[in-house]
XYZ file of C-alpha atoms in Angstrom:
646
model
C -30.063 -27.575 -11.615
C -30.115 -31.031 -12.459
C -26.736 -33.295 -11.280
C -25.601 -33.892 -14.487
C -25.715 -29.774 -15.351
C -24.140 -29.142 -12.578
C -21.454 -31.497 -13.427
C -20.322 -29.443 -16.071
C -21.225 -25.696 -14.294
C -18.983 -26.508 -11.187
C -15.372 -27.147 -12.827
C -15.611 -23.485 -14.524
C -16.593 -22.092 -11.109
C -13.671 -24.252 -9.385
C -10.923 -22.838 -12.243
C -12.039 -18.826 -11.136
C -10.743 -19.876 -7.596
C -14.287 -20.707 -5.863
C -13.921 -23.313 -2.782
C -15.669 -26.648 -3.438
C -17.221 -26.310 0.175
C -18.758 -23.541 -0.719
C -20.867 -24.484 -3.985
C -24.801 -26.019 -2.921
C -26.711 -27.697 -5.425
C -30.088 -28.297 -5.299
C -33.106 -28.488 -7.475
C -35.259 -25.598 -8.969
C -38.093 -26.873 -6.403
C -35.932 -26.222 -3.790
C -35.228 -22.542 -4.022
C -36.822 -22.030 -0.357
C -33.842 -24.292 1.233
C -31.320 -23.047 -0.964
C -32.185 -19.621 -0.164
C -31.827 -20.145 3.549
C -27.643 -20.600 2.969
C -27.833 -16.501 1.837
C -25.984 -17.210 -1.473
C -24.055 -14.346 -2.899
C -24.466 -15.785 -6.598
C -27.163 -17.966 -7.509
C -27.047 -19.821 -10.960
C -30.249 -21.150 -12.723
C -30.575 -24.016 -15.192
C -33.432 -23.005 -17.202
C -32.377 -24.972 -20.289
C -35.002 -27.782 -19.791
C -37.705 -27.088 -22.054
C -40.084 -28.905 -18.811
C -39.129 -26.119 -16.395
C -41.809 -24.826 -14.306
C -41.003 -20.695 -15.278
C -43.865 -20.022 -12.599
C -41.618 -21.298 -9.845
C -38.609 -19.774 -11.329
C -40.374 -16.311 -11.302
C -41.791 -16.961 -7.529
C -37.911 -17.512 -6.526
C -36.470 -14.597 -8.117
C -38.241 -12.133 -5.177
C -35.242 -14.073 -3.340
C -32.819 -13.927 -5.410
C -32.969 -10.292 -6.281
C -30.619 -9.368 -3.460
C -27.821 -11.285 -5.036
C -26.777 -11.930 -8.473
C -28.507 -14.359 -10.131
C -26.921 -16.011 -13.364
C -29.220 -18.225 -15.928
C -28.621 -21.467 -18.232
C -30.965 -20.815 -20.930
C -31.681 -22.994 -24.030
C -29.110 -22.146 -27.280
C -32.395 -20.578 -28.869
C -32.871 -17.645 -26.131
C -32.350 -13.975 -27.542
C -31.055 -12.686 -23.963
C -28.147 -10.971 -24.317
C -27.635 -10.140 -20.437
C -24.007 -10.436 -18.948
C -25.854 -12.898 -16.638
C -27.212 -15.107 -19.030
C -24.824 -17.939 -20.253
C -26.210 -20.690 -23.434
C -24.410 -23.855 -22.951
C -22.679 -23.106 -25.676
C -21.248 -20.209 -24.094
C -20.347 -21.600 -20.642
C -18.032 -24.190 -22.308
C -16.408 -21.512 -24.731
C -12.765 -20.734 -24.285
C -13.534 -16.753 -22.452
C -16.444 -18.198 -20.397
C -14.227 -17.918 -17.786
C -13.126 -14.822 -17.936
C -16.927 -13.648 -17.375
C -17.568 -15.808 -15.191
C -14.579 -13.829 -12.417
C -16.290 -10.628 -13.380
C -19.811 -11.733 -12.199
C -17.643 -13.443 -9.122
C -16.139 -9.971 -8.365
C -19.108 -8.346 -8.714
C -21.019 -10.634 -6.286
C -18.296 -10.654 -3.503
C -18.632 -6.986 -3.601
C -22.752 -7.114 -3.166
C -22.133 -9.823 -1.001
C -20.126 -7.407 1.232
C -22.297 -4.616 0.560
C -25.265 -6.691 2.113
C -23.093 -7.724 5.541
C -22.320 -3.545 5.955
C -26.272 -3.289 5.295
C -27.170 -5.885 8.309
C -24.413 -4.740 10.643
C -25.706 -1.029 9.851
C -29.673 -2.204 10.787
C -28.139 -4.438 13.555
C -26.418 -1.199 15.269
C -29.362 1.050 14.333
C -31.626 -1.311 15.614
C -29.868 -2.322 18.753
C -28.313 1.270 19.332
C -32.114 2.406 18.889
C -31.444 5.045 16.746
C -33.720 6.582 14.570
C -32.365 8.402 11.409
C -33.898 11.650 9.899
C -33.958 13.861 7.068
C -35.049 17.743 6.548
C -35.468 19.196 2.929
C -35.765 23.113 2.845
C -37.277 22.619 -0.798
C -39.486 20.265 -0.222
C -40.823 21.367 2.940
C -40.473 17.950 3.970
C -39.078 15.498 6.543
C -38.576 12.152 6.162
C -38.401 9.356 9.253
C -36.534 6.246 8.904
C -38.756 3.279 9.706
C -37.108 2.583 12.530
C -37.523 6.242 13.703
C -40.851 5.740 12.986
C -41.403 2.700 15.409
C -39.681 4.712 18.242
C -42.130 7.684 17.773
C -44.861 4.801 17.610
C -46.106 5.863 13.800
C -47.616 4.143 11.693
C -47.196 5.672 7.802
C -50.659 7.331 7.835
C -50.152 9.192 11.142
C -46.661 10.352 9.379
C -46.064 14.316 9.440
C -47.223 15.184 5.974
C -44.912 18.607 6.075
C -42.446 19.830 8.263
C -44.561 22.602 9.574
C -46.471 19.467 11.557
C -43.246 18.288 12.612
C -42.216 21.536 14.238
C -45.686 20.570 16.246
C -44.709 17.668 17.484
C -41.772 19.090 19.019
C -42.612 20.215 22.541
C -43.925 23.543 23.138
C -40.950 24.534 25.636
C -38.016 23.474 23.414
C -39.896 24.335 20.051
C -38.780 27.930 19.634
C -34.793 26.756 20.442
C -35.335 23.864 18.183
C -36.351 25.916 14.973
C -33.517 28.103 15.731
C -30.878 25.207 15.390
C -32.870 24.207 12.448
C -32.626 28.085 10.858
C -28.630 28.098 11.855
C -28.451 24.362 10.106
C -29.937 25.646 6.666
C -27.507 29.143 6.883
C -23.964 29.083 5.413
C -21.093 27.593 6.972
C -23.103 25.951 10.256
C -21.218 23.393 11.791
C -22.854 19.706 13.051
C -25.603 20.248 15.932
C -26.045 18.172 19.091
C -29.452 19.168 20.602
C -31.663 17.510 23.125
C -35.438 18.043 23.127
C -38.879 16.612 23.847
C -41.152 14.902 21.046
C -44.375 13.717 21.139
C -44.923 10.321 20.122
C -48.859 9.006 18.319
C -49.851 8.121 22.515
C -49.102 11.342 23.547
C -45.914 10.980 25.512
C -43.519 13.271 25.312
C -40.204 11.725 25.522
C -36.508 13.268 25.452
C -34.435 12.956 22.005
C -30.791 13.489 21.715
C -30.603 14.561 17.741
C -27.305 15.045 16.210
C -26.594 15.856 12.314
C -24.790 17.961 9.873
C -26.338 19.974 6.878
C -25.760 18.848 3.786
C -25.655 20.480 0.315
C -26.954 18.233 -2.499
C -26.504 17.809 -6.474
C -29.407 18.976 -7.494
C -32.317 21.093 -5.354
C -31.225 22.991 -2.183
C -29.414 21.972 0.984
C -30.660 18.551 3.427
C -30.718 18.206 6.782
C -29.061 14.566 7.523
C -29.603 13.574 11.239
C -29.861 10.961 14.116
C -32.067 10.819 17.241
C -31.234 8.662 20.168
C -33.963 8.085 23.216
C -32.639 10.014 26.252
C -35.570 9.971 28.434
C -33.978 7.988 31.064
C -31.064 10.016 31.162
C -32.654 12.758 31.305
C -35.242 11.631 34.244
C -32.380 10.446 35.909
C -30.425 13.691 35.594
C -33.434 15.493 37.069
C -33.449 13.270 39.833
C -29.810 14.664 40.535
C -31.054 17.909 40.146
C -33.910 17.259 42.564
C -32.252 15.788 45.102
C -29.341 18.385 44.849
C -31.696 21.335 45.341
C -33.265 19.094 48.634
C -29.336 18.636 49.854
C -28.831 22.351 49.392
C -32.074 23.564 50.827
C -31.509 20.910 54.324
C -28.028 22.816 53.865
C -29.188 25.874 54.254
C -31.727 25.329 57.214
C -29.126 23.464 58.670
C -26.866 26.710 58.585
C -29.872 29.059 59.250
C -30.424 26.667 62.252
C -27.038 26.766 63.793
C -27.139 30.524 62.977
C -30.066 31.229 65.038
C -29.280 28.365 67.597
C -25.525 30.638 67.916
C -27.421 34.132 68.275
C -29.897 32.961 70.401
C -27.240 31.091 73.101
C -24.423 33.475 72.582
C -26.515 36.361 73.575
C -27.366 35.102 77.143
C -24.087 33.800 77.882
C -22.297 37.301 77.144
C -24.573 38.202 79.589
C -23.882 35.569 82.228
C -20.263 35.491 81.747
C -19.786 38.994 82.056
C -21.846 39.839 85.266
C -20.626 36.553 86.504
C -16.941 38.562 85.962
C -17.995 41.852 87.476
C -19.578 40.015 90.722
C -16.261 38.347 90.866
C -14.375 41.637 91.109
C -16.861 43.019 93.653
C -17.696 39.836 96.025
C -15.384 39.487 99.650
C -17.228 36.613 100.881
C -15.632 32.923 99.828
C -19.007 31.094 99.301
C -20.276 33.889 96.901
C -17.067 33.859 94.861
C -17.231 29.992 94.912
C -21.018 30.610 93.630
C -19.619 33.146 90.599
C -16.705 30.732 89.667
C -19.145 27.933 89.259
C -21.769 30.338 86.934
C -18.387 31.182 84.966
C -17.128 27.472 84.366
C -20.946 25.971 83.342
C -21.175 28.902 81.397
C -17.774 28.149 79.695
C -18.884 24.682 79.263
C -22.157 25.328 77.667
C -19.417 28.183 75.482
C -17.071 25.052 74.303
C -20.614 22.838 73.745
C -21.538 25.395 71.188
C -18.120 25.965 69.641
C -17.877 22.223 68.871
C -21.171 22.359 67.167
C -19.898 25.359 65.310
C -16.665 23.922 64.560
C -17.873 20.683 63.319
C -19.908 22.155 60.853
C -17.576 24.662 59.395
C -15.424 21.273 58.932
C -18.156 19.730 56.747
C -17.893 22.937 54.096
C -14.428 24.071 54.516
C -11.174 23.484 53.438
C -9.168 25.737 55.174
C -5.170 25.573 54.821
C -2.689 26.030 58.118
C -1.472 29.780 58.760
C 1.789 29.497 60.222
C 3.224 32.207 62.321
C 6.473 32.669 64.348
C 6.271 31.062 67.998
C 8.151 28.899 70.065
C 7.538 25.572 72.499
C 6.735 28.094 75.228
C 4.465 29.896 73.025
C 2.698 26.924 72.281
C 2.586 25.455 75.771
C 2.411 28.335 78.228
C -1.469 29.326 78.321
C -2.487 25.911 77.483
C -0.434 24.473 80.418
C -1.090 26.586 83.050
C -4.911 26.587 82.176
C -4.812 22.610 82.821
C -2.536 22.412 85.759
C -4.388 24.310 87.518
C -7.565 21.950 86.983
C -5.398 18.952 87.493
C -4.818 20.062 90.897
C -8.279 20.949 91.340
C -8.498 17.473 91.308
C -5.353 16.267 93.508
C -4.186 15.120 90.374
C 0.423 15.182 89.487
C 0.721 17.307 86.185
C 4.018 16.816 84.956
C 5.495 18.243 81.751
C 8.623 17.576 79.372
C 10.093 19.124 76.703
C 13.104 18.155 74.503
C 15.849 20.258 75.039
C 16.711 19.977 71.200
C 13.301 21.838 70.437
C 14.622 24.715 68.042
C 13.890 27.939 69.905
C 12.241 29.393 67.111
C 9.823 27.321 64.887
C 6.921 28.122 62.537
C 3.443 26.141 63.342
C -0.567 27.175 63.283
C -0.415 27.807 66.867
C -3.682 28.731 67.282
C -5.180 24.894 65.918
C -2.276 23.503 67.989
C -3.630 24.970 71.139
C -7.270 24.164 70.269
C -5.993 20.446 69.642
C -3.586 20.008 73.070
C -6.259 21.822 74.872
C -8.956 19.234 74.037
C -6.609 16.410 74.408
C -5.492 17.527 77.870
C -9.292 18.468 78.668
C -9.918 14.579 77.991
C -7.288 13.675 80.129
C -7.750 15.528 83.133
C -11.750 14.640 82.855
C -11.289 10.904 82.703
C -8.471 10.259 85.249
C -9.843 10.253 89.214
C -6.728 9.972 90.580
C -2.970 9.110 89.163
C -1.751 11.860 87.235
C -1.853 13.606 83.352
C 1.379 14.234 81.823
C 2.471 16.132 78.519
C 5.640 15.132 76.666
C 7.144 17.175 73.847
C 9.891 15.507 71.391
C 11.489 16.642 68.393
C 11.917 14.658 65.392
C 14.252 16.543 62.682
C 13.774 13.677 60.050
C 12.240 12.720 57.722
C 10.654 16.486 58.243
C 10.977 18.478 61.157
C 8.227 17.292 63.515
C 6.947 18.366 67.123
C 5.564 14.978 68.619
C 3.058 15.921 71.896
C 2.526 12.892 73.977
C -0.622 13.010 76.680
C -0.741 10.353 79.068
C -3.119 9.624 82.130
C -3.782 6.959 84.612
C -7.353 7.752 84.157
C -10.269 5.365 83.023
C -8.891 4.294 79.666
C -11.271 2.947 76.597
C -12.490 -0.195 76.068
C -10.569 -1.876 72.922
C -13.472 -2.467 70.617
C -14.469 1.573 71.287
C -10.834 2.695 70.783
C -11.217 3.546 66.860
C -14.991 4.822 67.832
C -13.936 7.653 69.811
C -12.942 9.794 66.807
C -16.300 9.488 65.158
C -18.713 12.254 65.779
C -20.876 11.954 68.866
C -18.932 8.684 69.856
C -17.415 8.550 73.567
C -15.846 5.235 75.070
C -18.441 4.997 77.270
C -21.967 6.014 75.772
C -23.977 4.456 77.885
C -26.451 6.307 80.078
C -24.965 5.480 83.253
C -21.432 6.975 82.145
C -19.627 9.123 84.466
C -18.573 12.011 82.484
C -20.583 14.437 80.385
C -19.748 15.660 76.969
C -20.988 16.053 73.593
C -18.356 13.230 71.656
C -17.001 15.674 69.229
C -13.899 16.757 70.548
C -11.520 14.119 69.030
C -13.858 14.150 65.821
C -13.125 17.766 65.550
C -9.482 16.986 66.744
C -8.766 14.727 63.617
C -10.296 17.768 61.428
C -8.009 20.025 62.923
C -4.785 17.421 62.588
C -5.653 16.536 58.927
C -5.435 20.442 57.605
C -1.878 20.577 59.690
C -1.046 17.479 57.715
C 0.001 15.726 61.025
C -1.391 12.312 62.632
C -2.949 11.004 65.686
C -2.950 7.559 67.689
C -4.048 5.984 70.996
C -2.608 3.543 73.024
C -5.247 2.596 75.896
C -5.639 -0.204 78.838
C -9.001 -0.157 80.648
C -8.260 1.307 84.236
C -4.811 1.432 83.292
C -5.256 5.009 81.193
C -4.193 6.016 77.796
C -1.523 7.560 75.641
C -2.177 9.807 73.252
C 0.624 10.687 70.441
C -0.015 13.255 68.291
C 2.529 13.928 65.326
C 2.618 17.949 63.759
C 5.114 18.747 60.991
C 6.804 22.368 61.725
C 8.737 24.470 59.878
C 12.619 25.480 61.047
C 13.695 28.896 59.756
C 17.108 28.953 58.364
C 19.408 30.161 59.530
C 17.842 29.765 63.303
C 18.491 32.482 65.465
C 21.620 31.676 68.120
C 19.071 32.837 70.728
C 15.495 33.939 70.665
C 12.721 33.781 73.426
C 10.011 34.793 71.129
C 6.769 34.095 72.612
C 3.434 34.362 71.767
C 1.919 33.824 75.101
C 2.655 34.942 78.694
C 1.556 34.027 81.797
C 1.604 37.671 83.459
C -1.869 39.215 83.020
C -1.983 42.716 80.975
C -2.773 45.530 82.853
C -6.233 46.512 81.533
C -6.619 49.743 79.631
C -8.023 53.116 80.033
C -10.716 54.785 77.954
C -11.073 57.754 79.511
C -12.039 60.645 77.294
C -13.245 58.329 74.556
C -16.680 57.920 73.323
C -18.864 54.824 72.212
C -22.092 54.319 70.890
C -22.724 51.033 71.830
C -25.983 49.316 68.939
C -27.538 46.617 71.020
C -31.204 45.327 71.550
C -30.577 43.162 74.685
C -31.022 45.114 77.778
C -28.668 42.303 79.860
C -26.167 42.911 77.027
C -26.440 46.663 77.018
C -25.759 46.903 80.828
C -22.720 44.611 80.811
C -21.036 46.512 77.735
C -21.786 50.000 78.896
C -20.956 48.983 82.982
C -17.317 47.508 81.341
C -16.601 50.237 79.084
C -17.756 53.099 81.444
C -15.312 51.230 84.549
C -12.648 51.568 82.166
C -13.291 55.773 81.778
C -15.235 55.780 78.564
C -18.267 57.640 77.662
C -21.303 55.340 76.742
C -24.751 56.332 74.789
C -26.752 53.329 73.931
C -29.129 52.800 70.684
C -31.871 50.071 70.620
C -31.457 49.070 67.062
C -29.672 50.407 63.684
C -32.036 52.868 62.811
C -31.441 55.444 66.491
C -28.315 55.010 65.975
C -28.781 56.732 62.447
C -30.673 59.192 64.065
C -28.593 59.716 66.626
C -25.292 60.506 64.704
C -27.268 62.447 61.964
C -28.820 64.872 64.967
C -25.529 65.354 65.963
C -24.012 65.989 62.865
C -26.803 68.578 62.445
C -26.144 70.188 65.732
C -22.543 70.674 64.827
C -23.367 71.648 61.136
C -20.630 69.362 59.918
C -22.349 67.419 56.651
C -18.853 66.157 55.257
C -16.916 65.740 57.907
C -15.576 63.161 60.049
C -15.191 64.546 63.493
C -18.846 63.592 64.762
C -18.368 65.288 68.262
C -20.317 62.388 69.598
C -18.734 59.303 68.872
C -15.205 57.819 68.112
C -16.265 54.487 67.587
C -19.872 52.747 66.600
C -20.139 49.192 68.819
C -22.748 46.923 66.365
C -25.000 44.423 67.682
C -25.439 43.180 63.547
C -28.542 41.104 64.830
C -31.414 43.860 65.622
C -35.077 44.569 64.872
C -36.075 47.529 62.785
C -32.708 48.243 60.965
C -30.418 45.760 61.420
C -26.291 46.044 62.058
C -25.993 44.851 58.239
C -28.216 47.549 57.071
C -27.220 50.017 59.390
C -23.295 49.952 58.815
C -24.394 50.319 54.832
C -26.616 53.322 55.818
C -23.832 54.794 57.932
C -21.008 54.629 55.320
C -22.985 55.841 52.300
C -23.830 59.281 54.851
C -19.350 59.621 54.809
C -19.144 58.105 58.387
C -15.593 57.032 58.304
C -14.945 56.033 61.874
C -14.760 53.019 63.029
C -17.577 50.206 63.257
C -16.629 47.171 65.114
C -19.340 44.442 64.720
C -20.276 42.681 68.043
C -22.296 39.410 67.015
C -23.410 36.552 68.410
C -22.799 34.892 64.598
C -19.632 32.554 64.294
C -20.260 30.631 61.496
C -18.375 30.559 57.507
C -18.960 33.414 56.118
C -19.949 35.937 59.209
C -17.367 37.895 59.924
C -16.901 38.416 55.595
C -20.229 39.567 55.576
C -19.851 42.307 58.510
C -16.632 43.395 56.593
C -18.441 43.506 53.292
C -20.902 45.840 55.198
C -18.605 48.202 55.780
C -17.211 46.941 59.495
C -14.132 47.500 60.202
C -13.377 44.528 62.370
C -15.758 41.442 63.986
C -15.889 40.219 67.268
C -18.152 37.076 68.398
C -19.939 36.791 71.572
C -19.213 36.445 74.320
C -15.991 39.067 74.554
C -13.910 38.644 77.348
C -13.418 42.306 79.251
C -9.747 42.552 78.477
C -10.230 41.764 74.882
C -13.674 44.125 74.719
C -10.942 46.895 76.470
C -8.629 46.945 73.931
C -10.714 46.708 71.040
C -12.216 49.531 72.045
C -8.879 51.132 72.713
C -7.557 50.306 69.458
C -10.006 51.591 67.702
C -10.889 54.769 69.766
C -7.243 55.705 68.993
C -7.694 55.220 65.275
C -10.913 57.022 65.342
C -9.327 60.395 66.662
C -6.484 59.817 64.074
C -9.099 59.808 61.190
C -10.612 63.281 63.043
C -6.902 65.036 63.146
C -6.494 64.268 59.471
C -9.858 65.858 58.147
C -9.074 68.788 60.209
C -5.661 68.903 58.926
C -6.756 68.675 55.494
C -10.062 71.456 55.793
């Protein structure tokens, strides 16, 4: 509007509370500019008979999405709310109207900020909205929707049968049943994630996510949303991928060490065992100096394995300490003697100390607290030429009751850029190829494992050529009240007198011949009565001839045998098989596996098999002795009470 119009227009608009600031004036020409400010109310002097209605009508495509208020000569027949005559605007309720049409544009005005802000977050939340009517076997694809899917309104799906078809053919029959549940009674809002082909022929992934809807007239709407997921979801299968590749290295990694522990434990029984037998039979020095020096490479390739073992069971489990009753003496006694006696092997002073104020009694995992001095004190001797190796044993009552071991030696001592090295896998002080002393580098790796599930701590002091002090830290239980005196013990250094199988009988499984020699030459020197089967499926045989022969079908006496010796590794029928086989046919004595397996999970696999215990190879003789003691005693037990009971 002209200057002068606008002269009288603006006062009514200041006196309904508008800010001057916010009031543009401009001419009719200029509707372009003006319409760049967004107005929420636009007001048009049309009252000059000379206005161009041509441009007025071109403008008002602009001005549509606002209100739009006209000036129009006193001889116009409009009766719109929005049309004023100056007549009217100067009138004493002019005003009045003119806060209604204010109220109602602040609230369009508002309206059209929720409208951007809701494109603006559809747009940059790419989200493409969706609608399903039953009735109208139609489905309707917000424009944006429609650019994600790449359509263009001709390619549109025309029904929702063709939509269904652009769904992909894998998650089309679980999609139509979401849609089925969404148009029954009472179904509650749907996330679902699916494949749809866009015009190109991609198929891309689609989180969709709605509600159904009952309207006000026709039957109930599907209302919905669809979000892109496809990188998600390729990234998710990427996890899943590489997962399955982690699991399946896993497993060949464990089938590996499996094998690797069958194949090495097997020969070593062997070795060790005849190496122990030509010990008990040799007079001349050299030839027992020979045996002893089979025996202690053979233990060394033994502890090799075990450390492979042992740090690979640490990578899976997460075992918790058992704590039994022992004492300092329990804990030492084996462990001490084993390693003075090498120390002097090799001129070396082994001194040990123990605090007086040690509690006689004491709970601790004694079995990891062996395995850890053991290594420690193996280190030790190993590293120190000459000098000595000493182990000193404190008590420390606060802040928990704590056994502190302290192993010192005079020995080579680690370098101090290697010292926090040493307890990484595979790391030694000294790895380079002209070391001194062999060894694989995992003992203080698996050392740390071993301290960390006793919740106790380990650190090293250490000069080069001066030696080095380790101090290891083990939290202990006291019980309460202690005992005024106890000597319990859980080692000794007296060897057991070995026992006596004589009248029992043992049907020893096993396909190595070097392995079936040993056994039956150990168990027969001991007064037991040996018959050997090559693999699971004679030894079947055998026991259901004899059963036969004695015409005993239900029975447990099985004149033949009192206990079944399993190899669980065997061609044919293997120990696995065979115990199942065995225990289904109501053999009730005992089967004790003997396996060269000593990983997670292989002795609760014999057991689930139907062992009754599960022994690992090699077996000392004195342990193989009263095994099969034990058991040949239970065995005739289990024979008195079916006889009793027949």
């Amino acid at each position: 509007m002209s200057a002068s119009a606008a002269e009288q227009v603006i006062p009514r608009l200041l006196a309904c509370g508008v800010s001057e600031h916010s009031i543009v004036v401009g001419e009719l020409g200029q509707w372009q500019k003006l319409a760049k400010h967004a107005p929420g109310l636009w007001i048009w002097d049309l009252s000059d008979p000379g206005t161009d209605v041509t441009n007025w009508e071109a403008a008002r495509g602009c001005a549509d999405r606002c209100l739009t208020v006209r000036i129009v000569p006193g001889t116009s027949t409009d009766n719109s709310c929005y049309t004023f005559k100056w007549d009217e605007l100067t009138s004493a309720d002019a005003e009045s109207h003119l806060r209604l049409i204010l109220s109602e544009a602040k609230l369009l005005h508002a309206q059209r900020a929720r409208e951007h802000w809701y494109r603006m977050a559809v747009m940059e939340g790419n989200i493409g909205l969706w609608w399903w009517d039953q009735e109208l076997n139609f489905v309707h694809l917000s424009e944006h929707f429609q650019q994600m899917l790449n359509l263009t309104p001709d390619t549109l799906p025309p029904d929702s049968q063709q939509w269904l078809e652009m769904i992909h053919p894998a998650d089309r029959a679980a999609f139509s049943v979401m849609i089925e549940k969404q148009f029954g009674q009472h179904a509650a809002p749907f996330h679902h994630e699916c494949r749809i082909k866009r015009k190109d022929g991609e198929y891309r992934w689609y989180a969709l996510s709605g509600h159904c809807q009952p309207l006000d007239q026709g039957g109930p709407r599907i209302l919905g949303a669809a979000i892109d997921v496809t990188e998600k979801k390729e990234a998710e299968l990427k996890l899943s991928q590489a997962t399955q590749q982690a699991q399946s290295a896993n497993r060949a990694k464990t089938e590996f060490l499996t094998n690797m522990s069958h194949n090495l434990r097997t020969p070593l029984t062997a070795v060790l065992g005849f190496a122990e037998m030509l010990n008990d039979f040799s007079a001349d020095q050299t030839a027992r100096d020979a045996v002893q020096s089979i025996r202690e490479n053979s233990q060394h390739l033994m502890r090799l394995l075990d450390d492979i073992l042992e740090l690979s069971r640490g990578e899976h489990e997460q075992p918790s300490p058992k704590l039994s009753k022992t004492s300092i003496d329990g804990l030492l006694c084996d462990t001490v003697e084993t390693f003075h006696v090498k120390a002097l092997q090799k001129d070396l002073a082994f001194t040990v100390f123990t605090d007086p104020q040690i509690p006689p009694v004491l709970y601790a995992d004694a079995s990891r607290v062996r395995q850890i001095l053991g290594r420690l004190l193996e280190n030790a001797i190993k590293f120190t030429d000459e000098g000595e190796v000493s182990i000193e044993v404190n008590y420390l009552p606060k802040p928990v009751p704590t056994l502190e071991f302290i192993i010192a030696d005079t020995g080579t001592g680690i370098p101090a850029d290697h010292v926090h090295a040493i307890f990484d896998p595979f790391q030694q002080g000294d790895n380079s190829t002209s070391r001194n002393h062999a060894g694989s580098g995992l003992g203080l790796s698996i050392c740390q494992r071993q301290i960390k599930i006793l919740n106790g701590s380990l650190s090293v002091e250490s000069q080069v050529k001066i030696g080095s002090r380790f101090s290891l830290r083990l939290p202990i239980e006291i019980p309460s009240p202690a005992p005024a005196s106890a000597s319990d013990r859980d080692g000794s250094s007296e060897k057991p007198q070995l026992p006596s199988l004589a009248g029992y009988r043992y049907l020893l499984v096993e396909d190595g011949i070097d392995n079936q020699r040993l056994i039956k030459a150990l168990l027969q020197k001991a007064g037991a009565v040996v018959a050997i089967a090559e693999n699971g499926q004679i030894a079947l045989d055998w026991i259901s001839e004899a059963r036969r022969d004695a015409e005993e079908y239900s029975t447990d006496s099985d004149p033949n045998v009192d206990v079944v010796i399993m190899d669980m590794q065997m061609p044919v029928l293997d120990g696995y098989q065979a115990t199942q086989a065995l225990r289904q046919m109501g053999f009730h004595k005992p089967i004790v596996a003997l396996t060269a397996h000593a990983l997670q999970g292989d002795r609760e696999r014999c057991l689930e098999a139907g062992c009754d215990d599960y022994f690992t190879k090699p077996i000392t003789r004195e342990n193989l002795l009263q095994m099969a003691q034990q058991y040949a005693q239970q065995a005739r037990q289990i024979a008195s009470d079916v006889l009793s009971t027949s």
